[in-house]
């Protein structure tokens, strides 16, 4: 199988929601998406699947390793654990060292890098690169790998795949040596050669008007709808990531990671202004200490304070359970709680949008819409960057894309133009 075809297979991983336990034979979950050349296995056991295998068999890469575990479990031929002096370094100590270094990478990063490592080995197999030449990977091999992705992958995907190989080297104690200028040029080329199939749809923002129409289409006597609306208004006015308040799956709740009713508090400042604060126990950027997000009462029906109070009254979620758990019937019983999962949240919002004659929006549009709403209210740029926990580059793209944000700052004799210039101008190099 050619690398071009393999690349299209692995691209399915980076552009669709794929669970962590990804098959080494098929990089996309069978239940979600199948490549047209790779139909579902027949139920008749006399027929055999003709699925191509993307990776050559190797004891170094156990079949069925979940994405999130590949950086650690796929041990390079010359990893530190294979080079040890038994009298000096116990295997258990070296394995602990590997695990500790892996801990520097967030779980979501390890998940993405697992896909990148898969792509790297698929590339090496297709080019006949022997194991002993994969680590340490030569600058030429890494450059060839990066070059192979130009025109096939989005620039961000190509970067992630290269950084996945780098992380793999670091975790296993292998020197990473590349031609930085050459690699940067190749990744920039990948960025400029994004195929149409890899371009993300524009993520339109939620607005307060949109949220009000969603509310009108919901049944606020239904415990599920009450929880969904509370979650929507809360994430909007807190400028939070939706994934920080809904679960990936019904059984993924973790008290050490997810927000609970016991993580909610109210603070009042010296002027008597009240703020509701939600402590997220663990985030990607601050996994150990977590971060706080917050909102204040609003004057219309998008008020998150009222929506949260309705949710607590109707659903009464357990203090140490998911914040947006809702009551539902189970086998005829009323009152059991069910956590609000990402898919269920979007299902309810999408149905309400269609009922209201609106175009359904992506979940990330909530945080984008929140950022724009506060900026339109005159919240200073730097304050909004802090509230939304935005990286500067990600933040500035919304200033460029939405003219209404810039309108105040580009008028003649605008008193706000100095603040805007200070934000967007590059720093002075000394």
Short mmCIF file of C-alpha atoms in Angstrom, two decimals:
data_model
loop_
_atom_site.label_atom_id
_atom_site.label_comp_id
_atom_site.label_asym_id
_atom_site.label_seq_id
_atom_site.Cartn_x
_atom_site.Cartn_y
_atom_site.Cartn_z
CA UNK A 1 0.00 0.00 0.00
CA UNK A 2 1.40 3.43 -0.97
CA UNK A 3 2.10 6.12 1.61
CA UNK A 4 -0.38 8.42 -0.12
CA UNK A 5 -3.19 5.94 0.50
CA UNK A 6 -2.00 5.28 4.05
CA UNK A 7 -1.96 9.02 4.70
CA UNK A 8 -5.57 9.34 3.62
CA UNK A 9 -6.46 6.54 6.04
CA UNK A 10 -4.67 8.12 8.97
CA UNK A 11 -6.16 11.50 8.06
CA UNK A 12 -9.54 10.08 9.06
CA UNK A 13 -8.23 9.89 12.61
CA UNK A 14 -7.30 13.55 12.79
CA UNK A 15 -10.53 14.84 11.25
CA UNK A 16 -13.12 12.75 13.09
CA UNK A 17 -13.98 11.89 16.66
CA UNK A 18 -12.13 8.64 17.28
CA UNK A 19 -12.09 6.74 20.56
CA UNK A 20 -8.79 6.00 22.23
CA UNK A 21 -8.79 2.29 21.51
CA UNK A 22 -8.06 2.53 17.80
CA UNK A 23 -7.32 -0.63 15.88
CA UNK A 24 -3.90 -1.02 14.32
CA UNK A 25 -5.65 -2.41 11.26
CA UNK A 26 -8.19 0.39 10.90
CA UNK A 27 -7.37 3.85 12.26
CA UNK A 28 -10.99 4.96 12.48
CA UNK A 29 -13.54 3.37 14.77
CA UNK A 30 -15.80 0.98 12.92
CA UNK A 31 -18.85 2.29 14.74
CA UNK A 32 -18.23 5.86 13.59
CA UNK A 33 -16.71 5.83 10.15
CA UNK A 34 -15.44 3.34 7.59
CA UNK A 35 -13.32 4.00 4.61
CA UNK A 36 -15.25 3.15 1.42
CA UNK A 37 -12.53 0.66 0.47
CA UNK A 38 -12.88 -1.03 3.83
CA UNK A 39 -16.51 -2.08 4.41
CA UNK A 40 -17.71 -3.53 7.68
CA UNK A 41 -16.87 -7.21 8.15
CA UNK A 42 -19.57 -9.53 6.93
CA UNK A 43 -21.63 -11.32 9.56
CA UNK A 44 -21.15 -14.53 7.58
CA UNK A 45 -18.03 -16.07 9.13
CA UNK A 46 -17.22 -17.95 5.95
CA UNK A 47 -16.23 -14.62 4.42
CA UNK A 48 -12.94 -12.99 5.35
CA UNK A 49 -12.18 -9.30 5.70
CA UNK A 50 -9.87 -7.85 3.07
CA UNK A 51 -8.84 -4.90 5.18
CA UNK A 52 -5.26 -3.83 4.50
CA UNK A 53 -2.95 -3.73 7.47
CA UNK A 54 -1.39 -0.29 7.83
CA UNK A 55 1.50 -1.28 10.10
CA UNK A 56 3.93 -4.14 9.66
CA UNK A 57 3.78 -6.62 12.57
CA UNK A 58 6.30 -5.78 15.29
CA UNK A 59 6.83 -6.86 18.88
CA UNK A 60 7.80 -3.25 19.57
CA UNK A 61 4.27 -2.08 18.73
CA UNK A 62 1.63 -4.32 20.34
CA UNK A 63 -1.55 -4.61 18.32
CA UNK A 64 -4.55 -2.82 19.78
CA UNK A 65 -2.61 -0.28 21.85
CA UNK A 66 -4.92 2.70 22.50
CA UNK A 67 -3.83 6.05 21.06
CA UNK A 68 -3.27 7.54 24.49
CA UNK A 69 -0.77 4.79 25.45
CA UNK A 70 1.32 4.52 22.29
CA UNK A 71 4.00 7.03 23.29
CA UNK A 72 4.85 4.83 26.28
CA UNK A 73 3.94 1.32 25.16
CA UNK A 74 5.50 1.45 21.69
CA UNK A 75 9.09 1.14 22.89
CA UNK A 76 11.85 2.07 20.41
CA UNK A 77 14.53 -0.49 19.64
CA UNK A 78 17.20 1.55 21.42
CA UNK A 79 15.10 3.02 24.24
CA UNK A 80 16.76 3.53 27.61
CA UNK A 81 15.00 0.45 29.02
CA UNK A 82 16.69 -1.65 26.32
CA UNK A 83 20.11 -0.09 26.89
CA UNK A 84 20.25 -0.41 30.67
CA UNK A 85 23.07 -1.84 32.75
CA UNK A 86 21.27 -4.26 35.07
CA UNK A 87 23.72 -3.64 37.90
CA UNK A 88 23.20 0.11 37.79
CA UNK A 89 19.59 0.72 36.83
CA UNK A 90 16.66 -1.44 37.82
CA UNK A 91 14.04 -1.93 35.13
CA UNK A 92 11.32 -0.66 37.47
CA UNK A 93 13.22 2.59 37.99
CA UNK A 94 13.64 3.13 34.27
CA UNK A 95 9.97 2.42 33.63
CA UNK A 96 9.03 4.92 36.34
CA UNK A 97 11.30 7.46 34.67
CA UNK A 98 9.49 6.90 31.37
CA UNK A 99 6.08 7.26 33.02
CA UNK A 100 7.12 10.42 34.84
CA UNK A 101 8.33 12.08 31.64
CA UNK A 102 5.14 11.06 29.84
CA UNK A 103 3.23 12.89 32.59
CA UNK A 104 4.48 16.18 31.13
CA UNK A 105 2.05 15.67 28.24
CA UNK A 106 -1.67 16.21 28.85
CA UNK A 107 -3.96 13.21 28.21
CA UNK A 108 -5.52 14.92 25.17
CA UNK A 109 -2.04 15.61 23.79
CA UNK A 110 -1.02 11.97 24.27
CA UNK A 111 -4.19 10.95 22.47
CA UNK A 112 -3.37 13.13 19.47
CA UNK A 113 0.30 12.18 19.49
CA UNK A 114 -0.64 8.50 19.46
CA UNK A 115 -2.18 9.07 16.05
CA UNK A 116 0.93 10.94 14.89
CA UNK A 117 3.18 8.10 16.01
CA UNK A 118 0.98 5.65 14.12
CA UNK A 119 1.37 7.79 10.99
CA UNK A 120 5.16 7.93 11.43
CA UNK A 121 5.52 4.15 11.60
CA UNK A 122 3.11 3.70 8.69
CA UNK A 123 5.32 6.07 6.69
CA UNK A 124 8.48 4.22 7.71
CA UNK A 125 6.93 0.86 6.80
CA UNK A 126 5.90 2.18 3.40
CA UNK A 127 9.47 3.38 2.75
CA UNK A 128 11.16 0.29 4.14
CA UNK A 129 12.91 2.16 6.96
CA UNK A 130 14.38 -0.42 9.39
CA UNK A 131 13.75 -0.18 13.13
CA UNK A 132 17.31 0.82 14.00
CA UNK A 133 16.97 3.91 11.78
CA UNK A 134 13.70 5.09 13.31
CA UNK A 135 15.38 6.11 16.58
CA UNK A 136 17.20 8.29 16.78
CA UNK A 137 15.45 9.55 13.67
CA UNK A 138 17.85 11.34 11.38
CA UNK A 139 17.13 14.93 10.30
CA UNK A 140 16.63 13.60 6.77
CA UNK A 141 14.06 11.01 7.87
CA UNK A 142 12.06 13.59 9.83
CA UNK A 143 12.26 16.02 6.90
CA UNK A 144 11.01 13.30 4.53
CA UNK A 145 8.16 12.49 6.92
CA UNK A 146 7.18 16.17 7.11
CA UNK A 147 7.49 16.53 3.34
CA UNK A 148 5.20 13.55 2.80
CA UNK A 149 2.40 15.40 4.60
CA UNK A 150 2.58 18.59 2.52
CA UNK A 151 -0.64 18.82 0.53
CA UNK A 152 -2.18 15.85 2.36
CA UNK A 153 -2.74 17.20 5.85
CA UNK A 154 -3.65 20.46 7.50
CA UNK A 155 -0.62 22.36 8.76
CA UNK A 156 -1.59 21.86 12.41
CA UNK A 157 -1.93 18.12 11.86
CA UNK A 158 1.49 17.90 10.22
CA UNK A 159 3.00 19.80 13.17
CA UNK A 160 1.32 17.50 15.67
CA UNK A 161 2.58 14.40 13.90
CA UNK A 162 6.18 15.64 13.87
CA UNK A 163 5.96 16.70 17.52
CA UNK A 164 4.55 13.27 18.32
CA UNK A 165 7.78 11.68 17.08
CA UNK A 166 9.77 14.21 19.09
CA UNK A 167 7.78 13.40 22.25
CA UNK A 168 8.35 9.68 21.64
CA UNK A 169 12.11 10.29 21.52
CA UNK A 170 12.07 12.37 24.69
CA UNK A 171 9.96 9.92 26.68
CA UNK A 172 12.29 7.02 25.88
CA UNK A 173 15.54 8.90 26.43
CA UNK A 174 16.62 9.18 22.80
CA UNK A 175 18.31 12.28 21.45
CA UNK A 176 16.16 14.37 19.12
CA UNK A 177 18.20 16.05 16.43
CA UNK A 178 16.66 17.85 13.47
CA UNK A 179 17.51 20.63 11.06
CA UNK A 180 15.26 23.25 12.65
CA UNK A 181 15.28 25.69 9.73
CA UNK A 182 14.51 22.95 7.22
CA UNK A 183 11.73 21.49 9.36
CA UNK A 184 10.15 24.91 9.98
CA UNK A 185 10.12 25.56 6.24
CA UNK A 186 8.44 22.21 5.55
CA UNK A 187 5.79 22.75 8.20
CA UNK A 188 5.14 26.24 6.85
CA UNK A 189 4.75 24.69 3.41
CA UNK A 190 2.22 22.25 4.86
CA UNK A 191 0.35 25.18 6.36
CA UNK A 192 0.12 26.88 2.96
CA UNK A 193 -0.86 23.71 1.12
CA UNK A 194 -3.85 22.66 3.19
CA UNK A 195 -6.12 20.38 1.12
CA UNK A 196 -9.77 21.37 0.91
CA UNK A 197 -10.78 18.19 2.75
CA UNK A 198 -8.71 19.25 5.78
CA UNK A 199 -10.09 22.77 6.10
CA UNK A 200 -12.37 23.20 9.07
CA UNK A 201 -15.76 24.74 8.63
CA UNK A 202 -16.02 28.28 9.93
CA UNK A 203 -17.15 28.18 13.53
CA UNK A 204 -19.87 30.80 13.78
CA UNK A 205 -20.36 32.29 17.24
CA UNK A 206 -23.31 31.89 19.55
CA UNK A 207 -24.97 35.21 20.39
CA UNK A 208 -27.38 36.24 23.12
CA UNK A 209 -30.13 36.51 20.49
CA UNK A 210 -29.37 32.96 19.31
CA UNK A 211 -29.43 31.67 22.89
CA UNK A 212 -32.81 33.31 23.54
CA UNK A 213 -34.28 31.58 20.49
CA UNK A 214 -32.83 28.28 21.67
CA UNK A 215 -34.47 28.84 25.05
CA UNK A 216 -37.85 29.46 23.43
CA UNK A 217 -37.60 26.12 21.62
CA UNK A 218 -36.70 24.11 24.72
CA UNK A 219 -39.12 22.47 27.13
CA UNK A 220 -38.02 23.95 30.44
CA UNK A 221 -40.21 21.47 32.31
CA UNK A 222 -37.96 18.67 31.08
CA UNK A 223 -35.05 18.02 33.49
CA UNK A 224 -32.71 17.33 30.55
CA UNK A 225 -33.57 20.60 28.83
CA UNK A 226 -33.19 22.51 32.09
CA UNK A 227 -29.69 21.06 32.54
CA UNK A 228 -28.74 21.78 28.93
CA UNK A 229 -29.88 25.40 29.11
CA UNK A 230 -28.05 25.96 32.39
CA UNK A 231 -24.90 24.47 30.87
CA UNK A 232 -25.25 26.61 27.74
CA UNK A 233 -25.64 29.90 29.60
CA UNK A 234 -22.93 28.97 32.10
CA UNK A 235 -20.29 28.11 29.51
CA UNK A 236 -21.24 31.18 27.46
CA UNK A 237 -20.92 33.76 30.23
CA UNK A 238 -17.94 32.01 31.82
CA UNK A 239 -16.16 31.90 28.43
CA UNK A 240 -15.44 28.27 29.24
CA UNK A 241 -14.67 25.32 27.02
CA UNK A 242 -17.76 23.16 26.62
CA UNK A 243 -15.70 20.03 27.25
CA UNK A 244 -14.90 21.29 30.74
CA UNK A 245 -18.56 20.98 31.79
CA UNK A 246 -19.94 18.05 29.81
CA UNK A 247 -18.57 14.52 29.74
CA UNK A 248 -17.13 12.63 26.78
CA UNK A 249 -19.19 9.59 27.75
CA UNK A 250 -21.62 8.57 30.47
CA UNK A 251 -19.00 6.60 32.37
CA UNK A 252 -16.11 9.08 32.12
CA UNK A 253 -16.86 11.18 35.22
CA UNK A 254 -13.82 11.72 37.44
CA UNK A 255 -14.13 13.75 40.64
CA UNK A 256 -10.49 14.82 40.25
CA UNK A 257 -11.12 16.32 36.80
CA UNK A 258 -14.74 17.34 36.39
CA UNK A 259 -16.78 20.16 37.90
CA UNK A 260 -19.17 19.23 40.72
CA UNK A 261 -21.79 21.27 42.62
CA UNK A 262 -19.30 21.36 45.50
CA UNK A 263 -16.88 23.23 43.19
CA UNK A 264 -19.23 26.23 42.90
CA UNK A 265 -18.86 29.26 45.15
CA UNK A 266 -20.03 32.88 45.24
CA UNK A 267 -17.76 35.81 46.05
CA UNK A 268 -18.73 39.42 46.74
CA UNK A 269 -16.26 42.26 46.26
CA UNK A 270 -15.91 45.44 48.34
CA UNK A 271 -18.47 47.19 46.13
CA UNK A 272 -21.05 44.49 46.76
CA UNK A 273 -20.76 42.96 43.28
CA UNK A 274 -21.43 39.24 43.24
CA UNK A 275 -19.56 36.73 41.07
CA UNK A 276 -20.26 33.00 40.77
CA UNK A 277 -17.06 31.00 40.44
CA UNK A 278 -16.61 27.45 39.19
CA UNK A 279 -13.42 25.60 40.01
CA UNK A 280 -12.34 23.16 37.29
CA UNK A 281 -10.21 20.63 39.22
CA UNK A 282 -7.95 19.80 36.28
CA UNK A 283 -7.41 21.49 32.93
CA UNK A 284 -5.05 20.87 30.04
CA UNK A 285 -2.86 23.83 30.95
CA UNK A 286 -3.05 23.43 34.73
CA UNK A 287 -3.67 19.71 35.36
CA UNK A 288 -2.69 19.64 39.03
CA UNK A 289 -4.22 22.81 40.49
CA UNK A 290 -7.00 23.41 37.98
CA UNK A 291 -8.47 26.80 37.06
CA UNK A 292 -11.43 29.01 37.94
CA UNK A 293 -14.02 30.39 35.52
CA UNK A 294 -16.75 32.82 36.49
CA UNK A 295 -19.78 34.84 35.52
CA UNK A 296 -22.10 37.48 36.94
CA UNK A 297 -25.89 37.86 36.81
CA UNK A 298 -27.40 39.09 33.54
CA UNK A 299 -30.53 41.17 32.97
CA UNK A 300 -32.43 39.03 30.46
CA UNK A 301 -33.50 35.41 30.05
CA UNK A 302 -29.95 34.36 29.23
CA UNK A 303 -29.10 34.99 32.91
CA UNK A 304 -26.89 32.07 33.98
CA UNK A 305 -27.68 32.64 37.67
CA UNK A 306 -31.38 31.99 37.12
CA UNK A 307 -30.68 29.07 34.77
CA UNK A 308 -28.36 27.44 37.31
CA UNK A 309 -30.88 27.97 40.12
CA UNK A 310 -33.58 26.31 37.99
CA UNK A 311 -31.25 23.38 37.30
CA UNK A 312 -30.40 22.93 40.98
CA UNK A 313 -34.10 23.09 41.91
CA UNK A 314 -35.34 20.71 39.21
CA UNK A 315 -32.45 18.24 39.10
CA UNK A 316 -30.78 18.61 42.52
CA UNK A 317 -27.52 16.98 41.34
CA UNK A 318 -25.43 15.18 44.00
CA UNK A 319 -22.82 17.45 45.59
CA UNK A 320 -19.93 15.25 44.47
CA UNK A 321 -21.39 14.19 41.13
CA UNK A 322 -21.34 15.94 37.73
CA UNK A 323 -22.59 19.52 38.01
CA UNK A 324 -25.06 19.12 35.17
CA UNK A 325 -26.41 15.69 36.09
CA UNK A 326 -30.15 15.54 35.39
CA UNK A 327 -33.03 13.38 36.56
CA UNK A 328 -34.39 10.74 34.24
CA UNK A 329 -36.49 7.61 34.33
CA UNK A 330 -34.75 4.24 34.51
CA UNK A 331 -36.92 1.15 34.23
CA UNK A 332 -39.94 3.01 35.47
CA UNK A 333 -38.15 4.69 38.37
CA UNK A 334 -38.04 8.47 38.66
CA UNK A 335 -35.24 10.46 40.19
CA UNK A 336 -32.11 8.67 39.02
CA UNK A 337 -29.37 11.04 37.87
CA UNK A 338 -27.62 10.86 34.54
CA UNK A 339 -24.53 12.93 33.64
CA UNK A 340 -24.81 15.37 30.76
CA UNK A 341 -22.64 14.05 27.94
CA UNK A 342 -21.25 16.09 25.06
CA UNK A 343 -23.29 14.27 22.43
CA UNK A 344 -26.56 14.62 24.34
CA UNK A 345 -25.95 18.34 24.92
CA UNK A 346 -25.37 19.00 21.22
CA UNK A 347 -28.31 16.79 20.28
CA UNK A 348 -30.68 18.91 22.37
CA UNK A 349 -29.20 22.22 21.20
CA UNK A 350 -29.27 21.17 17.53
CA UNK A 351 -32.89 20.02 17.78
CA UNK A 352 -33.89 23.31 19.42
CA UNK A 353 -32.02 25.29 16.77
CA UNK A 354 -33.81 23.47 13.96
CA UNK A 355 -37.17 23.92 15.70
CA UNK A 356 -36.45 27.65 15.93
CA UNK A 357 -35.48 27.84 12.27
CA UNK A 358 -31.80 28.40 13.08
CA UNK A 359 -28.66 26.86 11.66
CA UNK A 360 -27.11 24.53 14.27
CA UNK A 361 -23.73 25.77 15.48
CA UNK A 362 -20.65 23.93 16.70
CA UNK A 363 -19.96 23.63 20.42
CA UNK A 364 -16.78 25.69 20.15
CA UNK A 365 -18.93 28.57 18.93
CA UNK A 366 -20.10 29.11 22.52
CA UNK A 367 -16.67 30.23 23.71
CA UNK A 368 -16.09 32.26 20.56
CA UNK A 369 -19.47 33.95 20.96
CA UNK A 370 -18.75 34.72 24.60
CA UNK A 371 -15.47 36.40 23.67
CA UNK A 372 -17.16 38.54 21.03
CA UNK A 373 -20.07 39.44 23.34
CA UNK A 374 -17.80 40.75 26.07
CA UNK A 375 -15.62 42.64 23.59
CA UNK A 376 -18.69 44.31 22.12
CA UNK A 377 -19.63 45.38 25.63
CA UNK A 378 -16.31 47.17 25.86
CA UNK A 379 -14.39 44.71 28.03
CA UNK A 380 -10.68 45.48 27.46
CA UNK A 381 -8.76 43.08 25.26
CA UNK A 382 -6.30 42.04 27.95
CA UNK A 383 -9.09 41.40 30.45
CA UNK A 384 -10.89 39.23 27.92
CA UNK A 385 -7.74 37.28 27.14
CA UNK A 386 -7.42 36.51 30.83
CA UNK A 387 -11.08 35.65 31.36
CA UNK A 388 -11.22 33.38 28.33
CA UNK A 389 -7.79 31.87 29.03
CA UNK A 390 -6.92 32.56 25.40
CA UNK A 391 -3.47 32.20 23.92
CA UNK A 392 -2.60 35.47 22.16
CA UNK A 393 -2.51 34.03 18.63
CA UNK A 394 -5.84 32.25 19.00
CA UNK A 395 -7.38 35.36 20.52
CA UNK A 396 -6.28 37.78 17.80
CA UNK A 397 -7.84 35.77 14.97
CA UNK A 398 -11.28 36.77 16.23
CA UNK A 399 -10.32 40.44 16.14
CA UNK A 400 -9.39 40.07 12.48
CA UNK A 401 -12.51 38.13 11.52
CA UNK A 402 -15.22 40.26 13.10
CA UNK A 403 -15.40 43.85 11.90
CA UNK A 404 -17.85 44.89 14.61
CA UNK A 405 -15.14 44.32 17.22
CA UNK A 406 -12.76 46.63 15.40
CA UNK A 407 -15.32 49.32 14.57
CA UNK A 408 -14.84 51.23 17.81
CA UNK A 409 -11.08 51.22 17.41
CA UNK A 410 -10.78 52.40 13.83
CA UNK A 411 -12.99 55.50 13.94
CA UNK A 412 -11.44 58.93 13.48
CA UNK A 413 -10.26 60.36 16.81
CA UNK A 414 -11.08 57.13 18.61
CA UNK A 415 -9.92 57.17 22.22
CA UNK A 416 -9.64 53.40 22.15
CA UNK A 417 -7.20 53.09 19.25
CA UNK A 418 -4.11 53.25 21.45
CA UNK A 419 -5.21 50.19 23.45
CA UNK A 420 -5.85 48.23 20.27
CA UNK A 421 -2.49 49.18 18.74
CA UNK A 422 -0.67 48.15 21.91
CA UNK A 423 -2.32 44.75 21.72
CA UNK A 424 -1.80 43.88 18.07
CA UNK A 425 1.56 45.50 17.34
CA UNK A 426 4.52 43.13 17.65
CA UNK A 427 6.90 43.77 20.55
CA UNK A 428 9.95 45.97 19.95
CA UNK A 429 13.03 43.84 19.37
CA UNK A 430 16.14 45.08 21.13
#
